[in-house]
Tab-separated table of C-alpha atoms in Angstrom:
chain	number	residue	atom	x	y	z
I	1	MET	CA	0.000	0.000	0.000
I	2	PRO	CA	1.555	3.352	-0.995
I	3	VAL	CA	2.157	5.993	1.619
I	4	GLU	CA	-0.351	8.819	1.207
I	5	SER	CA	1.140	11.274	3.633
I	6	ILE	CA	3.892	11.625	6.179
I	7	LYS	CA	3.820	13.977	9.154
I	8	MET	CA	7.215	15.091	10.424
I	9	LEU	CA	7.977	17.301	13.440
I	10	SER	CA	11.453	18.746	13.867
I	11	SER	CA	13.383	21.267	15.881
I	12	MET	CA	14.101	24.571	14.166
I	13	ALA	CA	17.788	23.659	14.012
I	14	THR	CA	17.067	21.078	11.329
I	15	ARG	CA	14.337	22.980	9.441
I	16	GLU	CA	16.409	24.094	6.430
I	17	VAL	CA	18.096	20.781	5.718
I	18	LEU	CA	14.913	18.767	6.268
I	19	SER	CA	12.931	21.080	3.969
I	20	ARG	CA	15.417	20.303	1.214
I	21	LEU	CA	15.416	16.566	1.935
I	22	VAL	CA	11.611	16.467	2.027
I	23	ALA	CA	11.440	18.135	-1.402
I	24	VAL	CA	13.897	15.616	-2.894
I	25	PHE	CA	12.103	12.682	-1.241
I	26	ALA	CA	8.693	13.818	-2.510
I	27	ASP	CA	10.088	14.285	-6.017
I	28	LYS	CA	11.815	10.883	-6.100
I	29	THR	CA	9.011	8.834	-4.511
I	30	GLY	CA	5.921	10.686	-5.667
I	31	THR	CA	4.648	10.835	-2.093
I	32	PRO	CA	1.835	13.354	-2.446
I	33	SER	CA	1.928	14.889	0.989
I	34	ILE	CA	4.857	15.343	3.337
I	35	GLN	CA	3.969	17.724	6.110
I	36	LEU	CA	7.073	19.117	7.809
I	37	GLU	CA	6.494	21.320	10.797
I	38	SER	CA	9.388	22.874	12.698
I	39	ALA	CA	9.124	24.380	16.149
I	40	GLY	CA	11.253	24.832	19.228
I	41	GLY	CA	12.627	21.510	20.422
I	42	VAL	CA	10.921	21.886	23.801
I	43	ASP	CA	7.569	22.408	22.064
I	44	VAL	CA	8.085	19.452	19.715
I	45	ALA	CA	8.919	17.142	22.624
I	46	ARG	CA	5.885	18.401	24.566
I	47	ARG	CA	3.607	17.723	21.584
I	48	VAL	CA	4.918	14.178	21.208
I	49	GLN	CA	4.553	13.582	24.963
I	50	SER	CA	0.944	14.752	24.779
I	51	GLY	CA	0.260	12.032	22.207
I	52	GLU	CA	0.146	14.013	18.955
I	53	ALA	CA	0.162	11.606	16.022
I	54	VAL	CA	3.373	11.941	14.041
I	55	ASP	CA	5.363	9.691	11.711
I	56	ILE	CA	8.864	11.124	12.176
I	57	VAL	CA	10.345	13.277	14.947
I	58	VAL	CA	13.758	14.942	14.583
I	59	LEU	CA	15.224	16.440	17.768
I	60	ALA	CA	18.477	16.576	19.681
I	61	ARG	CA	19.609	13.030	20.493
I	62	GLY	CA	19.033	13.516	24.236
I	63	ALA	CA	15.416	14.578	23.684
I	64	ILE	CA	14.817	11.586	21.384
I	65	ASP	CA	16.290	9.264	24.030
I	66	GLN	CA	13.958	10.756	26.671
I	67	LEU	CA	10.930	10.226	24.424
I	68	ILE	CA	12.005	6.626	23.766
I	69	ALA	CA	12.480	6.022	27.501
I	70	ALA	CA	8.997	7.457	28.139
I	71	GLY	CA	7.535	5.032	25.579
I	72	MET	CA	6.500	7.843	23.223
I	73	LEU	CA	8.800	6.699	20.381
I	74	ARG	CA	9.702	3.180	19.311
I	75	ASP	CA	12.717	1.712	21.100
I	76	GLY	CA	15.642	1.169	18.725
I	77	SER	CA	14.333	3.666	16.181
I	78	ARG	CA	16.859	6.443	16.784
I	79	VAL	CA	19.355	7.088	13.987
I	80	ASP	CA	21.879	9.907	14.294
I	81	LEU	CA	21.282	12.215	11.347
I	82	ALA	CA	23.335	15.401	11.737
I	83	ARG	CA	25.793	17.139	14.035
I	84	SER	CA	25.513	20.876	14.610
I	85	GLY	CA	27.888	23.178	16.420
I	86	MET	CA	27.165	26.432	18.169
I	87	ALA	CA	28.009	29.826	16.755
I	88	VAL	CA	27.836	33.472	17.776
I	89	ALA	CA	25.921	36.113	15.835
I	90	THR	CA	25.453	39.859	15.905
I	91	LYS	CA	23.188	42.281	14.098
I	92	VAL	CA	24.337	43.290	10.616
I	93	GLY	CA	26.360	46.471	11.052
I	94	GLY	CA	26.854	45.822	14.774
I	95	GLN	CA	30.051	45.403	16.728
I	96	ARG	CA	32.227	42.513	15.575
I	97	PRO	CA	34.107	41.427	18.688
I	98	ASP	CA	36.921	38.907	18.505
I	99	ILE	CA	35.627	35.441	19.413
I	100	GLY	CA	38.619	33.495	18.093
I	101	SER	CA	39.720	32.083	21.437
I	102	GLU	CA	38.077	31.205	24.729
I	103	ALA	CA	39.614	34.264	26.398
I	104	ALA	CA	38.421	36.521	23.569
I	105	LEU	CA	34.910	35.062	23.685
I	106	ARG	CA	34.744	35.534	27.455
I	107	GLN	CA	35.790	39.182	27.022
I	108	ALA	CA	33.177	39.683	24.272
I	109	VAL	CA	30.499	38.274	26.580
I	110	LEU	CA	31.575	40.580	29.407
I	111	ALA	CA	31.547	43.604	27.082
I	112	ALA	CA	28.186	42.893	25.410
I	113	HIS	CA	25.146	44.919	26.430
I	114	SER	CA	22.893	41.876	26.023
I	115	LEU	CA	23.229	38.155	25.309
I	116	GLY	CA	20.596	36.014	23.600
I	117	TYR	CA	20.290	32.284	24.115
I	118	SER	CA	17.759	29.518	23.511
I	119	THR	CA	15.662	27.148	25.589
I	120	GLY	CA	17.399	24.132	23.999
I	121	PRO	CA	20.741	22.363	24.325
I	122	SER	CA	22.740	25.381	23.135
I	123	GLY	CA	21.115	27.570	25.787
I	124	ASN	CA	21.913	25.036	28.491
I	125	HIS	CA	25.504	24.937	27.266
I	126	LEU	CA	25.857	28.726	27.358
I	127	ILE	CA	24.631	28.861	30.964
I	128	GLU	CA	27.097	26.113	31.920
I	129	LEU	CA	29.879	28.050	30.182
I	130	LEU	CA	29.034	31.259	32.049
I	131	GLU	CA	29.121	29.277	35.300
I	132	ARG	CA	32.466	27.703	34.406
I	133	TRP	CA	33.869	31.166	33.707
I	134	GLY	CA	32.466	32.400	37.037
I	135	ILE	CA	30.549	35.272	35.394
I	136	ARG	CA	26.950	34.089	35.332
I	137	GLN	CA	25.838	36.431	38.098
I	138	GLN	CA	27.829	39.290	36.624
I	139	VAL	CA	25.979	39.080	33.289
I	140	ALA	CA	22.619	37.781	34.579
I	141	SER	CA	20.799	41.080	34.055
I	142	ARG	CA	21.943	41.158	30.405
I	143	ILE	CA	20.809	37.666	29.440
I	144	VAL	CA	17.730	37.378	27.227
I	145	GLN	CA	16.255	33.942	26.682
I	146	ALA	CA	14.346	33.518	23.438
I	147	PRO	CA	10.842	32.166	24.016
I	148	ALA	CA	10.389	28.550	22.953
I	149	GLY	CA	10.047	28.423	19.176
I	150	VAL	CA	11.659	31.835	18.606
I	151	PRO	CA	15.145	31.704	17.072
I	152	VAL	CA	17.833	33.613	18.939
I	153	ALA	CA	18.634	35.231	15.594
I	154	THR	CA	15.272	37.000	15.751
I	155	LEU	CA	16.304	38.647	19.034
I	156	VAL	CA	19.615	39.680	17.479
I	157	ALA	CA	18.024	41.036	14.291
I	158	ARG	CA	15.632	43.296	16.175
I	159	GLY	CA	18.303	44.502	18.593
I	160	ASP	CA	17.090	42.728	21.741
I	161	ALA	CA	20.403	40.859	22.012
I	162	GLU	CA	23.800	42.218	20.982
I	163	LEU	CA	25.305	38.727	20.790
I	164	GLY	CA	23.311	35.591	20.053
I	165	PHE	CA	24.376	32.035	20.898
I	166	GLN	CA	22.694	29.074	19.220
I	167	GLN	CA	23.158	26.242	16.754
I	168	LEU	CA	24.740	27.632	13.576
I	169	SER	CA	21.851	26.270	11.512
I	170	GLU	CA	19.412	28.421	13.502
I	171	LEU	CA	21.458	31.603	13.118
I	172	LEU	CA	21.738	31.290	9.343
I	173	HIS	CA	19.006	32.383	6.951
I	174	VAL	CA	17.674	35.147	9.236
I	175	PRO	CA	17.747	38.594	7.619
I	176	GLY	CA	19.646	41.233	9.571
I	177	VAL	CA	21.953	38.772	11.348
I	178	GLU	CA	25.648	38.208	10.767
I	179	VAL	CA	27.367	35.089	12.076
I	180	LEU	CA	30.687	35.970	13.710
I	181	GLY	CA	31.828	32.374	13.673
I	182	PRO	CA	31.751	29.116	15.582
I	183	MET	CA	32.381	29.029	19.294
I	184	PRO	CA	36.098	28.390	19.767
I	185	GLY	CA	37.875	25.378	21.202
I	186	ALA	CA	36.575	24.037	24.501
I	187	THR	CA	33.634	26.473	24.444
I	188	GLN	CA	32.069	24.595	21.512
I	189	SER	CA	29.151	22.245	22.006
I	190	ILE	CA	28.055	19.846	19.285
I	191	THR	CA	24.451	18.641	19.265
I	192	THR	CA	23.567	15.470	17.399
I	193	PHE	CA	20.109	15.497	15.845
I	194	SER	CA	18.279	12.233	15.406
I	195	PRO	CA	14.978	10.975	14.063
């Protein structure tokens, strides 16, 4: 029996690449309807936990493992699909601080008027990094967390955050944002995304 439609939920970090893959898949297989919906990873996980019917879920590996452990996804179904590193962005035309080393990145964070981060794995990593550097309390009043489902790049583009920290894939493709580069050395965090 041919597949009539496929419903896929993914985190925003994988939206661009999955959109392209979905188009190729639909073209090659003739599948008439592939519904790809991307949202914040926290929201996607919550929807799956609430029992929303879905064929494929693509999230950070840890979130997929939690859903499998909770019996919401089939055990043994996880396949690592992509690895994504964190990057730092600023508004087009904004300051371009040096972020080429851990010391330079720490100084850029201390000098920034505001810092944007996400509710997902990259946001958790940034908070851990600020703690490791011993500056979390010092910058606490300048930290802006993007609401679930809102890319950090949106905060940067509209000037709510001078520096934005998130998966590179989520900082790209947003008008008004310039990626300064990947987080350097030991400050980097790689997230593996899995269906």
